[in-house]
Coordinates of C-alpha atoms in Angstrom, one line a residue:
M108 CA 14.1 -5.3 9.5
L109 CA 10.6 -5.0 7.9
L110 CA 9.8 -8.8 9.6
R111 CA 11.6 -8.0 13.3
N112 CA 9.5 -4.8 14.3
T113 CA 6.3 -6.6 12.6
L114 CA 6.9 -9.5 15.1
L115 CA 7.3 -7.3 17.6
Y116 CA 4.1 -5.1 17.4
L117 CA 1.8 -8.4 16.1
P118 CA -0.3 -9.4 19.6
A119 CA -1.3 -5.5 19.5
Q120 CA -2.1 -6.0 16.0
V121 CA -4.0 -8.2 16.2
V122 CA -5.6 -8.7 19.9
G123 CA -7.2 -5.5 19.4
P124 CA -9.1 -6.3 15.7
L125 CA -9.9 -9.7 16.9
F126 CA -12.2 -8.4 19.7
Q127 CA -13.7 -6.3 17.5
L128 CA -14.4 -8.9 15.4
V129 CA -15.2 -11.2 17.9
S130 CA -18.3 -8.4 19.5
V131 CA -19.1 -8.5 16.3
V132 CA -20.8 -12.6 16.7
V133 CA -21.1 -11.8 20.1
W134 CA -23.6 -9.0 19.9
T135 CA -25.8 -10.9 17.5
H136 CA -26.5 -13.3 20.3
I137 CA -27.1 -10.5 22.6
V138 CA -28.7 -7.4 21.7
G139 CA -31.5 -7.2 19.5
E140 CA -30.7 -5.4 16.3
S141 CA -31.8 -1.7 17.2
T142 CA -29.3 -1.5 20.0
L143 CA -26.9 -2.5 17.7
G144 CA -27.4 -0.4 15.1
V145 CA -26.9 2.4 17.5
I146 CA -23.4 1.1 18.7
T147 CA -22.1 0.2 15.3
L148 CA -23.6 4.3 14.0
V149 CA -21.7 5.4 17.9
T150 CA -18.7 4.1 16.8
A151 CA -19.0 5.3 12.9
T152 CA -19.7 8.7 13.6
H153 CA -16.5 8.6 16.5
E154 CA -14.7 7.4 12.9
L155 CA -15.6 10.6 11.5
L156 CA -14.9 13.2 14.5
Q157 CA -11.4 11.5 15.2
T158 CA -10.7 12.0 10.9
V159 CA -12.2 15.3 10.5
F160 CA -11.3 16.6 14.0
L161 CA -7.8 15.4 14.9
V162 CA -6.2 12.8 11.7
W163 CA -4.4 16.4 10.7
W164 CA -2.1 16.6 14.2
S165 CA -1.4 12.7 14.5
Q166 CA -0.8 12.3 10.6
Y167 CA 1.8 15.1 10.7
A168 CA 2.8 13.5 14.6
L169 CA 3.1 10.1 12.8
R170 CA 5.8 11.8 10.3
F171 CA 7.8 14.5 12.0
F172 CA 7.5 13.5 15.4
G173 CA 10.0 11.4 15.5
A174 CA 12.6 14.2 14.3
V175 CA 11.8 16.5 17.4
K176 CA 14.7 17.0 19.8
D177 CA 14.5 16.5 23.6
G178 CA 14.0 20.3 25.7
D179 CA 13.1 23.7 23.9
E180 CA 11.9 22.0 20.3
A181 CA 10.7 18.9 22.4
D182 CA 8.3 21.2 25.3
R183 CA 7.2 23.8 22.1
F184 CA 5.8 20.3 20.7
Y185 CA 4.2 19.0 23.7
R186 CA 2.6 21.9 24.6
T187 CA 0.9 22.7 21.0
E188 CA -0.1 18.6 21.0
N189 CA -1.8 19.3 25.0
A190 CA -4.3 22.8 23.0
V191 CA -5.2 20.8 19.5
L192 CA -6.1 17.0 21.9
L193 CA -8.1 19.0 24.9
L194 CA -10.0 21.7 21.7
S195 CA -10.1 18.6 20.0
A196 CA -11.9 16.2 22.8
T197 CA -13.9 18.9 23.8
V198 CA -15.2 20.0 19.0
Q199 CA -15.7 16.0 19.1
C200 CA -18.5 15.9 22.0
V201 CA -20.3 19.0 21.0
V202 CA -20.9 17.3 17.6
V203 CA -21.3 13.5 18.6
L204 CA -24.4 15.2 21.2
L205 CA -25.7 16.9 18.0
I206 CA -25.5 14.3 15.7
L207 CA -27.3 11.3 18.6
Q208 CA -30.0 14.0 19.5
T209 CA -30.6 14.2 15.3
K210 CA -30.0 11.5 13.6
I211 CA -28.8 8.4 15.9
L212 CA -31.7 7.9 18.5
P213 CA -33.8 11.6 19.0
G214 CA -34.6 11.6 22.5
A215 CA -31.3 9.8 23.6
G216 CA -31.2 9.5 27.8
L217 CA -28.6 11.2 30.0
G218 CA -27.0 6.7 30.4
L219 CA -26.3 7.4 26.9
T220 CA -25.5 10.3 25.9
L221 CA -22.8 10.8 29.1
A222 CA -21.9 7.6 28.1
V223 CA -21.1 8.4 24.4
L224 CA -19.4 11.6 25.8
G225 CA -16.9 8.9 27.7
Y226 CA -16.8 6.9 24.4
V227 CA -15.4 9.7 21.8
V228 CA -12.9 11.1 24.5
T229 CA -10.8 8.1 25.7
R230 CA -11.4 6.7 22.0
T231 CA -9.7 9.9 21.2
Y232 CA -6.7 9.8 23.5
N233 CA -5.7 6.3 23.0
L234 CA -5.8 6.7 19.1
Y235 CA -3.6 9.9 19.0
L236 CA -1.2 7.5 21.9
A237 CA -1.0 4.5 20.1
E238 CA -0.5 6.5 16.6
R239 CA 3.0 8.4 18.8
A240 CA 3.9 5.0 20.0
R241 CA 4.5 4.3 17.0
V242 CA 7.1 6.7 15.7
R243 CA 9.4 5.4 18.6
H244 CA 8.8 2.9 18.4
E245 CA 7.4 2.2 21.8
I246 CA 5.8 -0.9 22.0
A247 CA 4.3 -1.3 25.8
V248 CA 3.0 1.9 25.2
Y249 CA 0.9 0.8 21.8
T250 CA 0.3 -2.6 22.3
I251 CA -1.7 -0.8 25.5
Q252 CA -3.2 1.2 23.8
Q253 CA -5.1 -0.8 20.5
T254 CA -5.3 -3.5 23.0
T255 CA -7.5 -3.1 26.1
G256 CA -9.9 -0.9 25.2
P257 CA -11.4 -3.1 22.5
A258 CA -10.3 -6.5 25.0
L259 CA -11.3 -5.3 28.3
G260 CA -13.5 -2.8 27.4
F261 CA -15.7 -5.6 25.3
L262 CA -16.2 -7.8 28.7
L263 CA -17.0 -5.2 30.6
G264 CA -19.4 -4.5 28.5
L265 CA -21.4 -7.9 28.8
V266 CA -21.0 -7.4 32.5
L267 CA -23.0 -4.1 32.7
I268 CA -25.1 -5.7 30.0
H269 CA -25.6 -9.1 32.3
F270 CA -26.7 -6.5 35.0
F271 CA -28.0 -3.6 33.9
G272 CA -29.9 -5.1 30.2
Q273 CA -29.6 -4.6 27.2
D274 CA -30.2 -1.1 26.3
P275 CA -26.8 0.7 24.1
E276 CA -25.7 2.6 27.1
W277 CA -24.2 0.0 28.7
P278 CA -22.0 -1.2 26.0
I279 CA -20.3 2.2 25.3
A280 CA -19.7 2.5 28.9
G281 CA -17.2 -0.8 29.2
Y282 CA -15.4 0.5 26.7
A283 CA -15.0 3.8 28.1
I284 CA -14.2 2.0 31.0
A285 CA -11.1 0.2 29.6
Q286 CA -10.6 3.3 27.1
A287 CA -9.7 6.2 30.6
A288 CA -7.5 2.5 32.6
A289 CA -5.2 2.3 28.8
T290 CA -5.0 6.4 28.6
L291 CA -3.8 6.2 32.3
V292 CA -1.8 3.2 32.6
V293 CA 0.5 4.9 29.8
L294 CA 1.0 8.0 31.2
P295 CA 4.0 7.4 32.9
M296 CA 5.9 5.0 30.2
I297 CA 6.3 8.3 28.0
R298 CA 6.8 11.6 27.5
F299 CA 4.6 14.1 27.6
G300 CA 3.9 18.7 29.1
W301 CA 1.7 19.6 31.0
S302 CA 1.8 23.1 29.9
F303 CA -1.0 24.4 27.2
W304 CA 0.1 28.0 26.8
P305 CA 1.8 29.6 24.9
V306 CA 1.3 27.3 21.4
D307 CA 4.0 27.2 18.9
R308 CA 2.6 28.8 15.4
T309 CA 5.3 27.2 13.1
I310 CA 4.5 24.0 14.8
L311 CA 1.1 24.5 14.4
R312 CA 1.2 25.9 10.6
H313 CA 3.3 22.7 9.7
A314 CA 0.8 19.9 11.2
L315 CA -2.6 21.9 9.3
S316 CA -0.1 21.9 5.8
Y317 CA 0.6 18.8 6.3
G318 CA -2.4 17.3 7.5
L319 CA -5.5 19.1 5.9
P320 CA -5.5 17.6 2.7
L321 CA -5.4 14.3 5.1
V322 CA -8.4 15.7 7.0
L323 CA -10.0 16.3 3.2
G324 CA -8.8 13.3 2.8
G325 CA -9.8 10.8 5.4
G326 CA -13.2 12.8 5.4
L327 CA -14.0 11.7 2.4
S328 CA -13.0 8.3 3.6
W329 CA -14.8 7.4 6.3
L330 CA -17.5 9.0 3.6
S331 CA -17.0 5.3 1.8
I332 CA -16.3 2.9 4.0
N333 CA -19.5 4.5 6.1
A334 CA -22.0 6.6 4.1
S335 CA -24.0 2.8 3.2
R336 CA -24.2 2.6 6.8
F337 CA -26.2 5.8 7.2
I338 CA -28.1 5.4 3.7
V339 CA -28.9 1.6 5.3
S340 CA -30.4 3.8 8.4
D341 CA -32.0 6.1 6.1
M342 CA -33.8 4.2 3.7
M343 CA -34.4 0.9 5.5
G344 CA -34.7 2.2 9.1
V345 CA -32.0 1.1 12.0
A346 CA -33.3 -1.8 12.6
A347 CA -32.1 -2.9 8.8
A348 CA -28.5 -1.5 9.5
G349 CA -27.5 -3.4 12.3
L350 CA -28.9 -6.5 9.9
F351 CA -26.3 -4.5 7.7
A352 CA -23.8 -4.1 10.1
V353 CA -23.0 -7.5 11.9
G354 CA -21.9 -8.8 7.8
Y355 CA -20.1 -5.5 7.0
G356 CA -18.6 -5.3 10.0
L357 CA -17.4 -9.1 10.4
G358 CA -16.4 -8.7 6.4
F359 CA -13.8 -6.0 6.9
R360 CA -12.7 -6.3 10.5
A361 CA -11.3 -9.5 9.1
S362 CA -9.5 -7.5 6.5
T363 CA -8.4 -5.6 9.2
V364 CA -7.3 -7.8 11.2
A365 CA -5.1 -9.8 9.1
A366 CA -4.4 -6.0 7.6
M367 CA -3.0 -5.0 10.8
M368 CA -0.5 -7.5 11.6
V369 CA 2.0 -6.2 9.0
T370 CA 1.0 -2.5 8.5
A371 CA 2.5 -0.6 12.0
S372 CA 6.1 -0.9 11.1
A373 CA 5.2 -1.0 7.6
F374 CA 5.2 2.4 7.1
P375 CA 8.1 4.0 9.8
I376 CA 10.8 1.9 8.1
A377 CA 9.1 3.7 5.0
V378 CA 10.2 7.0 6.3
R379 CA 13.1 5.3 7.7
T380 CA 14.3 4.4 4.3
M381 CA 13.3 8.0 2.4
Q382 CA 15.2 10.0 4.9
E383 CA 18.6 8.0 5.0
R384 CA 18.7 5.9 1.7
G385 CA 16.4 8.4 -1.0
A386 CA 13.3 7.8 -2.8
E387 CA 14.4 5.3 -5.0
R388 CA 15.1 3.1 -2.2
A389 CA 12.1 4.7 -0.5
M390 CA 10.3 3.5 -3.4
R391 CA 11.4 -0.3 -3.4
Q392 CA 10.1 -0.6 0.0
L393 CA 7.4 -0.1 -0.3
A394 CA 6.7 -2.9 -2.8
D395 CA 8.0 -5.1 -0.1
N396 CA 6.0 -3.5 2.1
G397 CA 2.8 -4.5 0.0
A398 CA 4.3 -7.9 -1.1
L399 CA 4.3 -8.6 3.2
L400 CA 0.3 -6.9 2.5
A401 CA -1.0 -9.5 0.0
A402 CA 0.9 -12.5 1.5
I403 CA -1.8 -11.7 4.4
L404 CA -5.2 -10.4 2.9
L405 CA -5.1 -12.6 -0.4
P406 CA -5.3 -15.7 1.6
S407 CA -7.1 -14.9 4.1
V408 CA -10.1 -12.6 1.4
A409 CA -9.8 -16.9 -0.1
G410 CA -11.0 -18.1 3.0
V411 CA -13.5 -16.5 4.4
F412 CA -15.5 -17.1 0.6
M413 CA -14.6 -21.3 1.1
L414 CA -15.3 -20.9 4.6
R415 CA -18.5 -18.7 5.0
Q416 CA -21.5 -21.2 5.2
E417 CA -19.8 -22.4 7.9
I418 CA -18.3 -19.6 9.7
V419 CA -21.5 -17.6 9.6
H420 CA -23.6 -20.4 10.8
L421 CA -21.1 -21.6 13.6
L422 CA -20.8 -18.0 14.9
I423 CA -23.6 -15.7 14.3
A424 CA -27.7 -15.9 15.6
P425 CA -30.1 -17.9 13.9
N426 CA -32.1 -13.7 13.2
F427 CA -28.8 -12.0 11.5
Q428 CA -27.8 -15.3 9.0
A429 CA -29.8 -14.7 6.0
A430 CA -28.6 -11.1 5.9
T431 CA -24.5 -11.8 6.6
L432 CA -24.6 -15.1 3.9
A433 CA -25.1 -12.4 1.1
I434 CA -22.5 -9.0 2.9
L435 CA -20.2 -11.2 3.7
P436 CA -17.9 -12.3 1.5
L437 CA -18.3 -8.6 -0.5
A438 CA -17.7 -7.3 2.6
T439 CA -14.3 -8.8 3.4
L440 CA -13.4 -8.3 -0.7
A441 CA -13.9 -3.8 -0.5
G442 CA -11.7 -4.0 2.5
A443 CA -8.3 -6.3 2.0
L444 CA -8.6 -3.6 -1.2
R445 CA -9.0 -0.6 1.0
N446 CA -6.4 -2.0 3.2
F447 CA -4.3 -3.1 0.6
R448 CA -4.4 0.7 -0.8
A449 CA -4.6 2.3 1.7
H450 CA -0.9 0.6 3.3
F451 CA 0.7 0.7 0.3
A452 CA -0.6 2.7 -2.6
D453 CA -1.5 5.9 -0.8
Q454 CA 1.3 5.8 1.5
V455 CA 3.6 7.3 -1.5
F456 CA 1.5 10.3 -1.2
L457 CA 2.7 10.6 2.3
L458 CA 6.1 9.9 1.9
H459 CA 6.2 12.5 -0.8
Q460 CA 4.8 15.2 1.1
R461 CA 2.4 15.1 -1.7
T462 CA -1.7 14.5 0.3
G463 CA -3.6 16.9 -1.4
M464 CA -3.3 13.2 -4.5
T465 CA -5.4 11.4 -1.2
F466 CA -8.4 14.0 -1.5
A467 CA -8.8 13.6 -5.3
I468 CA -8.4 9.9 -4.7
N469 CA -10.6 10.0 -1.8
A470 CA -12.9 12.1 -3.4
V471 CA -13.8 9.4 -6.6
E472 CA -14.0 7.1 -3.8
A473 CA -16.5 8.4 -2.0
A474 CA -18.8 9.5 -4.5
V475 CA -19.0 6.5 -5.7
T476 CA -20.2 4.8 -3.2
V477 CA -22.6 8.1 -2.4
G478 CA -24.5 7.8 -4.9
A479 CA -24.1 4.0 -5.6
S480 CA -24.8 3.3 -2.7
I481 CA -28.7 5.2 -3.2
L482 CA -29.6 3.3 -7.0
F483 CA -29.1 -0.1 -5.7
I484 CA -30.2 -0.3 -2.2
S485 CA -33.0 0.9 -4.3
W486 CA -32.7 -1.8 -6.5
W487 CA -31.1 -4.6 -4.4
G488 CA -31.4 -3.4 0.0
L489 CA -28.5 -4.5 2.3
V490 CA -26.8 -6.8 -0.9
G491 CA -27.0 -3.5 -2.9
A492 CA -24.9 -1.3 -0.5
V493 CA -22.1 -3.8 -0.2
M494 CA -22.3 -4.1 -3.8
A495 CA -21.5 0.3 -3.6
S496 CA -19.0 -0.4 -1.1
T497 CA -17.5 -2.9 -3.5
L498 CA -17.4 -0.9 -6.2
S499 CA -16.5 2.4 -5.5
A500 CA -13.2 0.1 -3.8
I501 CA -12.6 -1.3 -6.4
V502 CA -12.6 2.2 -8.1
A503 CA -9.9 3.6 -6.3
A504 CA -7.9 1.5 -6.0
L505 CA -7.1 1.4 -9.5
V506 CA -6.8 5.6 -10.0
S507 CA -4.2 5.4 -6.6
F508 CA -2.0 2.7 -8.2
A509 CA -2.7 4.7 -11.8
V510 CA -1.1 8.1 -10.6
G511 CA 1.5 6.4 -8.0
A512 CA 3.3 4.4 -10.6
V513 CA 3.1 7.5 -13.5
L514 CA 4.1 10.1 -10.6
F515 CA 6.3 8.1 -8.2
R516 CA 7.4 5.3 -10.1
L517 CA 5.1 3.1 -8.0
R518 CA 6.0 -0.8 -9.4
P519 CA 3.5 -3.1 -7.5
P520 CA 5.6 -6.8 -6.5
L521 CA 4.6 -8.8 -9.9
L522 CA 6.8 -11.4 -9.2
H523 CA 5.6 -12.1 -5.9
L524 CA 1.7 -11.7 -6.0
L525 CA 2.1 -13.9 -9.0
K526 CA 3.4 -16.6 -6.0
I527 CA 0.7 -15.7 -3.5
A528 CA -1.9 -15.6 -5.5
A529 CA -0.9 -19.5 -6.9
A530 CA -0.7 -20.6 -3.5
T531 CA -4.3 -18.6 -3.1
A532 CA -5.5 -20.1 -5.9
L533 CA -4.7 -24.1 -4.5
M534 CA -5.3 -23.5 -1.1
M535 CA -9.2 -23.1 -1.7
L536 CA -8.9 -26.6 -4.4
A537 CA -7.5 -28.1 -1.1
L538 CA -10.9 -26.1 0.8
Y539 CA -13.2 -26.6 -2.6
G540 CA -12.4 -30.0 -1.6
L541 CA -13.2 -30.4 1.8
K542 CA -16.1 -31.5 3.3
K543 CA -19.0 -29.1 5.1
D544 CA -20.4 -30.1 8.0
G545 CA -20.6 -27.0 10.3
G546 CA -19.0 -28.2 13.1
S547 CA -16.5 -25.8 15.0
V548 CA -14.2 -28.7 15.1
A549 CA -14.2 -29.2 11.4
L550 CA -14.3 -25.7 10.7
A551 CA -11.3 -24.6 12.8
L552 CA -9.7 -28.3 11.0
H553 CA -10.5 -26.4 7.6
I554 CA -8.8 -23.3 8.5
G555 CA -6.0 -25.1 9.6
A556 CA -6.0 -26.8 6.7
G557 CA -5.8 -24.1 4.6
G558 CA -3.6 -22.1 5.7
L559 CA -0.8 -24.9 6.5
V560 CA -1.5 -25.7 2.1
Y561 CA -1.4 -21.7 1.4
F562 CA 2.6 -21.7 3.6
A563 CA 3.2 -24.8 2.4
V564 CA 2.7 -24.3 -1.0
L565 CA 4.4 -20.1 -0.9
A566 CA 7.8 -21.9 1.0
L567 CA 8.2 -24.5 -2.1
L568 CA 7.8 -21.3 -4.7
Y569 CA 10.3 -19.3 -2.4
A570 CA 12.4 -22.2 -1.4
P571 CA 15.5 -20.4 -3.1
V572 CA 15.2 -17.0 -1.2
L573 CA 15.0 -18.7 2.2
M574 CA 18.0 -21.3 1.7
N575 CA 19.3 -18.0 0.6
Y576 CA 18.9 -16.1 3.6
W577 CA 19.7 -19.1 6.0
N578 CA 23.3 -19.6 3.8
R579 CA 24.1 -15.7 4.4
R580 CA 22.6 -15.7 8.6
A581 CA 24.9 -19.8 9.1
K582 CA 27.9 -17.2 8.0
R583 CA 27.3 -14.4 9.7
T584 CA 26.7 -16.3 13.2
K585 CA 30.5 -18.4 12.4
L586 CA 31.8 -15.0 11.6
A587 CA 30.9 -14.0 15.4

C-alpha cells in the first residue's frame, strides 16, 4: 500500500518542489541580490504566518477529517472550516503588512504590498486544500494544489519580469495569480460549504487542544529553519541574505524534493494502521516509512556533496557561486536531517496525540539555531549561519529519536539503514572516480551513473526480499 500510494502521489511530490528548486537557480541569473532577498524573506514570513495562524487547524483536519461523516456532521465541519480560513487569512494579511513595512523593505510601494497580500491569501488556501485532499486520497486535487503555484507561478513571474522589470512584486504576483487559479479550479472537485456560522464549538475546542502545541512547535520549527536568514539580513544586510538564500535554499529544496517523493502517503497510512491494527503495528509501519525515506535522502545528500562543484558552476550565476559552494553541502545535510526527523521520529507524537512533545523538541532546536547563528555568523559569516542550522538539526534529531524510542518503542530500521548506507558508500566511490569536466551532459551522466550504481547495489542487497515478493505476486495471479 505504501509503495502504491507513493507512486500515485509522485507527480505532485516531484513537480512542485522541483520548480521551487529550479526557481532558486533561475532567479540568480535574472534578478539581483536585493530582489532575491526580498522574495526569500516574503516566502519565509508567510511560512511563519501559516504555521502560527493555520497549522493548528490543517493538522487537525489531516488527523480527523477522514472520520467526518456526511450530513449534519459534515455541515458543522465545513462551517467551522470556512470561518477559520477567513479569520486566518485576514490576520495573516495584517501581520505580513507590518513585517513588510518594518523588517523586509520599509517604504515598500503599493505594487509590492498588493502582490504580497495576494500571495499570502492564495498560498494559504493552496496549502490547506492540499492537506485536506491527502486525508481522502483526492490525488487530482492534491496534485493541482502542489504543482500549479510553484510551476505556473514561476513561469508567470518570468513573463512579468520580462515585460515590467526586476522589482520583487512581479515574481511574487506571478505566484499569487497561479495560486488563485489552482484554488478556483478544484472547487467543483471537492466537498465544502458556503456558510460561516454557526461555528461548532466542540470541533473548535478539539482542534485547538490538538493543534495548539503544533502551532508552538511549528513556530519554533520555522525559527530553526529561517532564523539564520533574518539574522544574516540584520547582521550583514539584505544583499547578503540574497547570497545566503541561494545555497541555503538550494540545499533545503534538494532535500525536500527527495523527501516529498515518499512522504505524502506515508503518514495517512500510519494513521489508518493505528486506528485499525493498534500502536505496535503502527510503529512497525513508521519504521517502514523511515526506511523508504532514508533510501531517498541518504544518496541525495551524498550525491550533492560529490557533485557540488559541477552543480554550482553549471547552474548558478557567477556572482552567487562562491557563497553557494560554501553553503550547499551543509544546507543539504541540515535539510535531510530535518525531513527525516519530521516525517519519521516526530510522527510518533502525532499518532499518540502527544503533540506537546514536538514543542519541547522544536524549542531545543530553535534555541540552538538562534544562539549558534549569532555566534557563528560573527565568526564565520555566511558559512557560520549554515553551520548553526546543521548543528541544531543534529541535536533535535537525536532528542526526537531518543524520546520516541524510550516512551513509544520507536525502533529505527537498522538493517535497512545499513544496506542503504552500503549502497550509498559504493555510489560515492564510483562518483569519486569519475572525471569532472563541468558540462551539462557530463553532469547528467554522472547523476545517472551514481543512481545506477546505488540502485544496482540496493537490488543485490534486497534480492531475497524482491524474489519473495515476486513469487507471492505470481501465485496470486495464478489463483486469480
